[in-house]
Coordinates of C-alpha atoms in Angstrom, one line a residue:
Chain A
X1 CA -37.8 1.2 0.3
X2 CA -40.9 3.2 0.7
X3 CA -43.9 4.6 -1.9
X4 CA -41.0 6.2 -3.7
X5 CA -41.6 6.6 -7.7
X6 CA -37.9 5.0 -7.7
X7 CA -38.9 2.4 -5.5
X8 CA -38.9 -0.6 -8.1
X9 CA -35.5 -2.5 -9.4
X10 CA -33.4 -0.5 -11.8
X11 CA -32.4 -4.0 -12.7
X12 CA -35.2 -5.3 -14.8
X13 CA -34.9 -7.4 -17.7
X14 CA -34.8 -6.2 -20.8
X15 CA -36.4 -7.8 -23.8
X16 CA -33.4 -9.2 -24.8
X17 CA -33.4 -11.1 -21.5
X18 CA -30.2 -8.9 -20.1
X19 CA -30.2 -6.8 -17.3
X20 CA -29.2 -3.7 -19.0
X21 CA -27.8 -2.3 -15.6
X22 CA -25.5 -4.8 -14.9
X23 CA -23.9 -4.7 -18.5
X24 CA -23.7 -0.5 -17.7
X25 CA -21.8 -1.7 -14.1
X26 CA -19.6 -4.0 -16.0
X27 CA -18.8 -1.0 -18.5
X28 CA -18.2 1.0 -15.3
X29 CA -15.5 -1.5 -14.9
X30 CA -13.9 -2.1 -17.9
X31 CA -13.0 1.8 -17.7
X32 CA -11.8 1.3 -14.6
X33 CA -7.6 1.0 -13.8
X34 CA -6.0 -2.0 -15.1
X35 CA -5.9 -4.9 -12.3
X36 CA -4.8 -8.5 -12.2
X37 CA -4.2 -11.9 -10.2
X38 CA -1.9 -14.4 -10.4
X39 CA -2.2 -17.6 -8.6
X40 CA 1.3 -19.8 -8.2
X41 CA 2.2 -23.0 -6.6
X42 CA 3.2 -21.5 -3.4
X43 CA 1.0 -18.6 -3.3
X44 CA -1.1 -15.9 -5.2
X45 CA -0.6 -12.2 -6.0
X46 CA -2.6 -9.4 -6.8
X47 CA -1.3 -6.2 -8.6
X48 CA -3.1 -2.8 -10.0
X49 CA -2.2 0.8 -11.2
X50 CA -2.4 3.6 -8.4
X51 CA -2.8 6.3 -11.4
X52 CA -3.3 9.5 -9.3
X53 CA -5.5 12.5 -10.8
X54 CA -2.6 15.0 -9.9
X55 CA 0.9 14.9 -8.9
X56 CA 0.2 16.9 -5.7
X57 CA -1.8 13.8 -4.2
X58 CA 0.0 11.8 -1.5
X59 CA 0.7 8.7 -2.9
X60 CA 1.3 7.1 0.8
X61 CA -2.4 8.0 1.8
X62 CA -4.0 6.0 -0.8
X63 CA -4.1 2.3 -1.0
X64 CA -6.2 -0.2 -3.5
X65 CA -5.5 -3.1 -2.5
X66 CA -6.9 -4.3 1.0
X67 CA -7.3 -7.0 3.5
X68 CA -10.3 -8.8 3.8
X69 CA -8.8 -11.3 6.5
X70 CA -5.4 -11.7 8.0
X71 CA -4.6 -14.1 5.1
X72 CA -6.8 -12.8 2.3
X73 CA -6.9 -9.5 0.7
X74 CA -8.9 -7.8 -2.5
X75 CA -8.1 -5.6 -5.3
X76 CA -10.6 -4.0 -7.7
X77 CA -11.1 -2.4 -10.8
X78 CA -13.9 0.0 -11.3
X79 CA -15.6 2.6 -8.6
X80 CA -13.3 2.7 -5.8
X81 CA -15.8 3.9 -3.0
X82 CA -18.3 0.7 -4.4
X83 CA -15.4 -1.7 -3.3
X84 CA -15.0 0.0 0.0
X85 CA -18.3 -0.5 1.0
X86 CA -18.0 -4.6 0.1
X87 CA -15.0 -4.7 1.7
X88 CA -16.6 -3.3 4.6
X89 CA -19.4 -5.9 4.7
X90 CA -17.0 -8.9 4.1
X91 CA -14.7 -8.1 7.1
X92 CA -17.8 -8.3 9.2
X93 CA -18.9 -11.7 7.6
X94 CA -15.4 -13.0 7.8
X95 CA -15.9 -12.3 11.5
X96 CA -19.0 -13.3 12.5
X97 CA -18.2 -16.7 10.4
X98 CA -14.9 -17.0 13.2
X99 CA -17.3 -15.5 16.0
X100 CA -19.3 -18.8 15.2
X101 CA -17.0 -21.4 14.5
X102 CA -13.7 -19.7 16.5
X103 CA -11.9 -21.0 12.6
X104 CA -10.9 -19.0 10.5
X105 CA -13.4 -18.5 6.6
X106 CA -12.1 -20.2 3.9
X107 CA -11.9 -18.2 1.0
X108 CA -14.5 -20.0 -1.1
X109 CA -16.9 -19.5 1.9
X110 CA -15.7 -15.6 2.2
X111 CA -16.0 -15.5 -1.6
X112 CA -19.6 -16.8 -2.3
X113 CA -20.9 -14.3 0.9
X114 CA -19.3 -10.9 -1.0
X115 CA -20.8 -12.0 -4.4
X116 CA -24.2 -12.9 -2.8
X117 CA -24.1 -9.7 -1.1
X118 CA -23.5 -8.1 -4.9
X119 CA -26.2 -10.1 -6.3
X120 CA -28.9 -8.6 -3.7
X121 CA -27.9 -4.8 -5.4
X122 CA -29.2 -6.6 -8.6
X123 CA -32.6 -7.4 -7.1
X124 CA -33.9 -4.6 -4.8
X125 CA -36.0 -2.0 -5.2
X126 CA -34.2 1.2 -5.1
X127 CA -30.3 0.4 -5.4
X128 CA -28.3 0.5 -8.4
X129 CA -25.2 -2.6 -8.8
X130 CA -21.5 -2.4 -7.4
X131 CA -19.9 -0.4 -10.1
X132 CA -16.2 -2.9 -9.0
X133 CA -15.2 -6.2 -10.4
X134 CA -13.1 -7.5 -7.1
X135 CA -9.5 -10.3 -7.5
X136 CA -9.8 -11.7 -3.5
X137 CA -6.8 -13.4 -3.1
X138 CA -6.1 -16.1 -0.6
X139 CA -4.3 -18.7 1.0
X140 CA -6.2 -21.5 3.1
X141 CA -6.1 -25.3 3.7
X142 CA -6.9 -25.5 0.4
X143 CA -4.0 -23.9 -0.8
X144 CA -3.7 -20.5 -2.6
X145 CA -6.7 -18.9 -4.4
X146 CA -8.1 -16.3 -6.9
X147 CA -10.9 -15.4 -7.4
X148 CA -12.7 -12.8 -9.4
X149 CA -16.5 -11.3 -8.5
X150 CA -18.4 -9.5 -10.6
X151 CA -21.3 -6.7 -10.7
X152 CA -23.7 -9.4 -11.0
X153 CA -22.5 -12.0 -8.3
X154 CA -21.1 -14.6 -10.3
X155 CA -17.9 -15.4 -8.6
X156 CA -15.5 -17.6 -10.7
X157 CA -11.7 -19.2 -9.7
X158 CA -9.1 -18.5 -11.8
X159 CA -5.0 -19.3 -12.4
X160 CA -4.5 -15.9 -13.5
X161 CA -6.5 -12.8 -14.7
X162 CA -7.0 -9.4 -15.4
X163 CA -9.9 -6.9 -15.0
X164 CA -10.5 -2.8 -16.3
X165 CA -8.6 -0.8 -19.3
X166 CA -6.4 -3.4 -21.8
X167 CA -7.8 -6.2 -20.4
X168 CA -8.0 -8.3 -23.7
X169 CA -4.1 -7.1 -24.1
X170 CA -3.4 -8.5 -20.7
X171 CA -5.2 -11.7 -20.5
X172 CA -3.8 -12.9 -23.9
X173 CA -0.1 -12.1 -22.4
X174 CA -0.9 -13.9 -19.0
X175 CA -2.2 -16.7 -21.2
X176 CA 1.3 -16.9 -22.8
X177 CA 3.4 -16.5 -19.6
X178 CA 1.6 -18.5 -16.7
X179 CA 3.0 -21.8 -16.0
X180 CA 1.5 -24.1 -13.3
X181 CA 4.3 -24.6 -11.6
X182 CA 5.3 -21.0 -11.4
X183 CA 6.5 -19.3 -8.1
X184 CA 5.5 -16.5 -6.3
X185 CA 8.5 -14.4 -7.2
X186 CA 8.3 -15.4 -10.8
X187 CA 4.8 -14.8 -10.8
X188 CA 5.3 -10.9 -8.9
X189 CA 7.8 -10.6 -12.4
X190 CA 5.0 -11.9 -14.5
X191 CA 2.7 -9.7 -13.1
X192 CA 4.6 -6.5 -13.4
X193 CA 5.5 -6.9 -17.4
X194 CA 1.7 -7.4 -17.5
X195 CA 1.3 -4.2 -15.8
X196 CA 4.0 -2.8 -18.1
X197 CA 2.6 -3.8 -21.5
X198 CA -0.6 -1.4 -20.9
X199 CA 1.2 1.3 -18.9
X200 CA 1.4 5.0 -20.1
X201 CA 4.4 6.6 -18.4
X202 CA 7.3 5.8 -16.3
X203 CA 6.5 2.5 -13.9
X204 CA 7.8 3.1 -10.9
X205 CA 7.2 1.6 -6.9
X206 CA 4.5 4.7 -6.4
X207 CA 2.3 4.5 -9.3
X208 CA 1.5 0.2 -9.1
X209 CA 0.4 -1.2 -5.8
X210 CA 1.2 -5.4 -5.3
X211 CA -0.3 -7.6 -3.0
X212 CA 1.0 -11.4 -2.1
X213 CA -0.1 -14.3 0.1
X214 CA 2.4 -16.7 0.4
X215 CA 2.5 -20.3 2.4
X216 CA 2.4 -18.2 5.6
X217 CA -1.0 -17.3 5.2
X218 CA -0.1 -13.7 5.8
X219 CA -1.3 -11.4 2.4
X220 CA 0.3 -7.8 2.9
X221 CA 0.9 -5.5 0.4
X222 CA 4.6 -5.0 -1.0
X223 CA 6.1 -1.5 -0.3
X224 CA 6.9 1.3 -2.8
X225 CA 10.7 -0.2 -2.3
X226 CA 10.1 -3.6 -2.6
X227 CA 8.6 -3.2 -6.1
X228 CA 10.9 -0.8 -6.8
X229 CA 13.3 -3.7 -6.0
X230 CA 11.3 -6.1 -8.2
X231 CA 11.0 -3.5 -10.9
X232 CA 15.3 -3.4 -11.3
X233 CA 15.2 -7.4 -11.7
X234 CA 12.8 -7.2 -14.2
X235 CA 14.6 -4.5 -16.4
Chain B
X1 CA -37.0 -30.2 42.0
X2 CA -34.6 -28.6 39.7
X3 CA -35.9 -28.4 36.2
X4 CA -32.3 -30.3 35.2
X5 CA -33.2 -33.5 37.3
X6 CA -37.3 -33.8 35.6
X7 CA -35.9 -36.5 33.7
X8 CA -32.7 -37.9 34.9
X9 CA -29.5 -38.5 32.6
X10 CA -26.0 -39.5 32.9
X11 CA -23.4 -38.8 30.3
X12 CA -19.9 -39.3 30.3
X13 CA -17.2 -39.3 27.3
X14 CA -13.5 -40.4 27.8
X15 CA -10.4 -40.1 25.9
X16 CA -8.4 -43.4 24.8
X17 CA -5.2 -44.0 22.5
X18 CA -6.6 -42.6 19.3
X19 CA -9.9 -43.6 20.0
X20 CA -12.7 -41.9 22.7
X21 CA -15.9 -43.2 24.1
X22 CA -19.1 -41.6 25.2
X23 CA -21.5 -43.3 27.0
X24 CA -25.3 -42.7 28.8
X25 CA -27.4 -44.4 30.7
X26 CA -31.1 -45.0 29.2
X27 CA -33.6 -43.5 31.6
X28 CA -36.5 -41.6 30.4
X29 CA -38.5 -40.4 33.6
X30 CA -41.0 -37.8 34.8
X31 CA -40.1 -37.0 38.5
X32 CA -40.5 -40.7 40.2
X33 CA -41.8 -42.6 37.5
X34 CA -39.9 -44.4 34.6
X35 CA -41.5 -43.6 31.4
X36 CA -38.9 -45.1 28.8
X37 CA -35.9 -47.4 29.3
X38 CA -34.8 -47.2 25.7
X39 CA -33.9 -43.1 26.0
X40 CA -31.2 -42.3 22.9
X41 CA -29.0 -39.8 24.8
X42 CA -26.0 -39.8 22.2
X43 CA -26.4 -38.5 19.2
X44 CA -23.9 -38.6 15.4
X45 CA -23.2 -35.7 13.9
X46 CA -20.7 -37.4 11.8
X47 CA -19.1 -40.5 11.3
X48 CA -16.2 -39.0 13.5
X49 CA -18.3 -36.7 15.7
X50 CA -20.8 -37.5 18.6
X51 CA -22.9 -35.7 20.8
X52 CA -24.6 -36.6 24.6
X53 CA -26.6 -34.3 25.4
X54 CA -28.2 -34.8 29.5
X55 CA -31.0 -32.8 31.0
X56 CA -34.4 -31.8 30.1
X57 CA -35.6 -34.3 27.5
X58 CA -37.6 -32.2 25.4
X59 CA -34.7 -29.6 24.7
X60 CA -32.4 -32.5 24.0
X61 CA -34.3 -33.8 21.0
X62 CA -35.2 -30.2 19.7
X63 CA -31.3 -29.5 20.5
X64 CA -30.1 -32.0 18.2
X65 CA -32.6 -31.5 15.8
X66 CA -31.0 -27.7 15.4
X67 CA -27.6 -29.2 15.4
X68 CA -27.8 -31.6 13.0
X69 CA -29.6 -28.3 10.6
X70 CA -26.6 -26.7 11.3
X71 CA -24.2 -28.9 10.0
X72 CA -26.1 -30.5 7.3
X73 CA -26.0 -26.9 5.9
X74 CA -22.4 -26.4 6.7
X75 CA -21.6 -29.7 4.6
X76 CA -23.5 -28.7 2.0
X77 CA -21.9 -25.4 2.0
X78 CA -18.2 -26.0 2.5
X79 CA -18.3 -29.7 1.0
X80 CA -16.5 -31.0 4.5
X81 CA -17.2 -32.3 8.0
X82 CA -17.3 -30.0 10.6
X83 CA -14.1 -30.2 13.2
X84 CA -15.4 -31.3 16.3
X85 CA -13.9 -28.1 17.8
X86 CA -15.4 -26.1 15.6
X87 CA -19.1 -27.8 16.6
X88 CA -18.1 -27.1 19.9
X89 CA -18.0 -23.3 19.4
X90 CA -21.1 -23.6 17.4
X91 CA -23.0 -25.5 20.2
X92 CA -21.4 -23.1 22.2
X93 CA -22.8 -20.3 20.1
X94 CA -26.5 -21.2 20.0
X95 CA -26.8 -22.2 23.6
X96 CA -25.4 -18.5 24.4
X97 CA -27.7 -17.1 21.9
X98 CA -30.8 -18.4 24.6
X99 CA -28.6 -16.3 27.3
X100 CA -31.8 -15.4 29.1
X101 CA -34.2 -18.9 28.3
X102 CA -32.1 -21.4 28.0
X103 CA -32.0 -24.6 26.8
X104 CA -31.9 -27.3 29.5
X105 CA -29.3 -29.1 28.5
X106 CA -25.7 -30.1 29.3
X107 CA -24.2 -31.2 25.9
X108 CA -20.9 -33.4 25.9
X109 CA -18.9 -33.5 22.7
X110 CA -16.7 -36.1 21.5
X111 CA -14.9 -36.3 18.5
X112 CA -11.5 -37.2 16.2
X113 CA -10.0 -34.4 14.9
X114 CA -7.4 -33.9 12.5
X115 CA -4.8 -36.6 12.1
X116 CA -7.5 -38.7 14.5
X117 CA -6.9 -37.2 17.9
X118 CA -9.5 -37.3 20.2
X119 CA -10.9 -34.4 21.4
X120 CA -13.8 -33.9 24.5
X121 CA -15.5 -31.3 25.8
X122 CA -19.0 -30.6 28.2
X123 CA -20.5 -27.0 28.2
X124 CA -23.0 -25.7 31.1
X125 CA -26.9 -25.1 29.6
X126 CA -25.8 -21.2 28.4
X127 CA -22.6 -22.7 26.3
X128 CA -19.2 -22.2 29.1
X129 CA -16.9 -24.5 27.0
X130 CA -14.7 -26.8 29.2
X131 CA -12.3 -28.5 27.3
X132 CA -10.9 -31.7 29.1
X133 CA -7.6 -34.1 28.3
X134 CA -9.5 -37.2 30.4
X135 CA -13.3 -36.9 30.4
X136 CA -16.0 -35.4 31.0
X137 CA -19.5 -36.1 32.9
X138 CA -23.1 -34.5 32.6
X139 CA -26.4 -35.0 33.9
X140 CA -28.1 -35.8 37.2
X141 CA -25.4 -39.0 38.0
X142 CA -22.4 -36.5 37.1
X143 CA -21.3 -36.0 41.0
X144 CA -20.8 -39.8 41.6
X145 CA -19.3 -40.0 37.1
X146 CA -16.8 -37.6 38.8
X147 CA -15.7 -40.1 41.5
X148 CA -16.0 -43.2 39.8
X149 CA -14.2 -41.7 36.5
X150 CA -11.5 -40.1 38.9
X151 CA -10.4 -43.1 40.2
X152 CA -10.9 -45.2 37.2
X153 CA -9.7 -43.5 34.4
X154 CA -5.8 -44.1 33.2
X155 CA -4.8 -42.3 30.0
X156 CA -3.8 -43.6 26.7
X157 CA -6.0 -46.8 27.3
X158 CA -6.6 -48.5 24.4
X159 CA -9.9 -49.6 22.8
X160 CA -10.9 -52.6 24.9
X161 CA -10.3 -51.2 28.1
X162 CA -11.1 -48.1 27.6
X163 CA -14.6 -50.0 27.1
X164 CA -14.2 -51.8 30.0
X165 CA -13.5 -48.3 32.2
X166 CA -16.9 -46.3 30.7
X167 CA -18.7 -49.0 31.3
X168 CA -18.1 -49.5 34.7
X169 CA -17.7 -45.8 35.7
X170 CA -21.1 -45.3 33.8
X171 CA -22.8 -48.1 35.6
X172 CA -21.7 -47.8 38.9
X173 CA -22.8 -44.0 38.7
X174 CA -26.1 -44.2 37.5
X175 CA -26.6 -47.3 40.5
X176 CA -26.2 -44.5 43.1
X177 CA -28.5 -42.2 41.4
X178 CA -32.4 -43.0 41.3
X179 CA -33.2 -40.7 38.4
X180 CA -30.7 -42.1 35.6
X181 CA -30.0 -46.0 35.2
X182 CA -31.9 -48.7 33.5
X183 CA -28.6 -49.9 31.3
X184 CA -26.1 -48.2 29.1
X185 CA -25.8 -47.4 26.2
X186 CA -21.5 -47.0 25.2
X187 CA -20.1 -45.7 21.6
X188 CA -16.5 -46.6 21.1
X189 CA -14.9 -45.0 18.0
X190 CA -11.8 -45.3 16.4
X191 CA -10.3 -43.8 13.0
X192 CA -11.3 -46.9 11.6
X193 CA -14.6 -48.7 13.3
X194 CA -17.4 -47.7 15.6
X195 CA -19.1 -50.4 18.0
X196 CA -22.0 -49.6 19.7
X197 CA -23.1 -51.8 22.9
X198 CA -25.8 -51.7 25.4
X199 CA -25.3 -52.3 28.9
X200 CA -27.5 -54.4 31.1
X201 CA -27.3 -52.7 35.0
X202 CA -29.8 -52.6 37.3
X203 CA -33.4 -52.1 36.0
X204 CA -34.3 -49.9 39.1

């Protein structure tokens, strides 16, 4: 990166043996909006808060969770513009991957490309780490997945899970609600009481965003009216 | 002489019940003179997936050496076989990345796919997939495979005499062709066995 004095790896160890900048990027994270995954037998979801700075921001213009591929999408929790830019690189990687083999990536294969990509910002001179933690969500021939990256890389699969503010709060109430036979409905239900326990203010359709995948391999995000619709079941 | 004929081939692959077979002959020559008669043509990628690849001898060998990479890597990564129409696109894929030097080969794919069906295609030397239902010919003989599979092949044959058919559209070929001959060499593969023969045709 050039005879800069910056030019060495902000990510050196410390004596301790960490790498002090990833702990600060996972920091970044844990401050970061509330989101979370559940996977169920039929499919997986993904849910987060859309807490807007002001009341005059269009709600309709700003969406969290993404697609990656037709059939898998992301959520994060942490520096939004950071998760743009890995979303960015993993739709090109998903399609160069069916540009090569005309099939479409699996999500393991899509998975360990975005984390590897998150891993080289730990060990260059001159960038700092992805200030997100990313749930990708997906559904392939190996069935539905989660998974969760982190700042560092490490990528790990899980049944359900949380990431940013109340975390603790919400991965001890997923722990007491997931079943492994649950559905994707019962899961969306599950998922919004999660979001409820940690919520300061009304929930409504326009301040949580949800994301599914089912069997039809098509993820898409739920409209303001659909979780609105959810939101009266669960009352 | 056409860089394609410096060594003579002949490969053909056809399409049984469940099954396929791909067959070459086992010429190795420079121009007029025989050099090898022993020439491996065909090529596994896995148990289920073959590949013939006709033409220039030296790119075959470095050909398959950069196929099998591939997929060794792709196992290793994804913990699976490749599908064999998913190698096709990556043949495809490499040969098109040497748009402007090619690699002097005509490849012809063979393989089971999902739930065991059989599944051929052949690809020119820069990677222009054709995908057949009956079979497919390469190599210096592949005017007179044409004719001789043409008239021979039926479809849905089963194992035996689906054999029987390669072997004779394979050798007949190769008779009317000086540069490729000097026996056969036939795969026959199944969902459950593979048997591997060698033909005895005219040494000439």
């Amino acid at each position: 990166m050039g005879d800069s004095q910056y030019s060495f790896s902000l990510t050196t160890f410390s004596p301790s043996g960490k790498l002090v900048q990833i702990e600060h990027a996972l920091t970044a994270v844990g401050s970061g909006q509330t989101s979370l995954g559940i996977k169920a037998a039929n499919g997986v979801i993904i849910a987060t808060e859309k807490k807007l700075p002001s009341i005059l921001v269009d709600e309709t213009s700003v969406q969290k969770i993404q697609l990656m591929t037709t059939n898998i999408g992301v959520v994060y929790s942490g520096m939004g513009p950071d998760s743009r830019v890995l979303v960015r690189k993993s739709r090109k990687q998903a399609q160069q991957y069916f540009r090569l083999y005309k099939e479409p990536i699996p999500v393991t294969q899509l998975v360990r490309e975005t984390a590897a990509v998150m891993q080289e910002f730990t060990q260059s001179g001159g960038v700092r780490p992805f200030g997100v933690s990313l749930l990708v969500a997906g559904y392939d021939d190996n069935g539905p997945q989660l998974y969760q990256v982190d700042p560092s890389g490490s990528y790990f699969s899980w049944k359900a899970s949380a990431m940013g503010k109340n975390v603790s709060n919400a991965k001890t109430f997923l722990e007491k609600r997931y079943t492994d036979d649950m559905e994707l409905d019962d899961a969306v239900h599950t998922a919004i009481l999660t979001l409820k326990e940690g919520f300061q203010g009304q929930i409504s359709g326009k301040n949580i965003e949800i994301g599914i995948v089912g069997a039809d391999r098509k993820f898409r995000v739920l409209t303001p009216a659909e979780i609105d619709d959810y939101l009266a079941e669960v009352e | 002489m056409s860089i394609f004929e410096y060594n003579g081939s002949a490969v053909v692959a056809m399409v049984g019940k469940n099954c396929f077979a791909i067959a070459s002959d086992r010429r190795l020559g420079v121009n007029l003179q025989t050099i090898a008669t022993d020439f491996q043509r065909i090529f596994k990628i896995h148990d289920k997936l073959y590949i013939g690849l006709s033409g220039l001898a030296t790119d075959v060998q470095t050909l398959y050496q950069r196929l099998i990479f591939r997929h060794k890597l792709y196992q290793l990564r994804e913990e699976r076989d490749m599908k064999p129409q998913t190698f096709a696109s990556l043949v495809s894929a490499i040969l098109y990345e040497k748009r402007f030097g090619p690699y002097f080969c005509q490849p012809v794919i063979a393989g089971l796919g999902d739930d065991d069906v059989p599944f051929i295609c052949t690809m020119d030397c820069i990677g222009a997939k054709e995908l057949a239902k009956d079979f497919v010919v390469s190599g210096t003989a592949s005017e007179s495979l044409y004719g001789a599979c043409e008239s021979m092949y039926k479809p849905n044959m089963e194992p035996e005499e689906l054999f029987e058919t390669i072997s004779q559209a394979l050798l007949s070929s190769v008779d009317r062709d000086c540069l490729s001959g000097w026996g056969g060499h036939v795969l026959l593969v199944t969902s459950t066995e593979v048997q591997e023969r060698t033909l005895k045709g005219r040494m000439d």
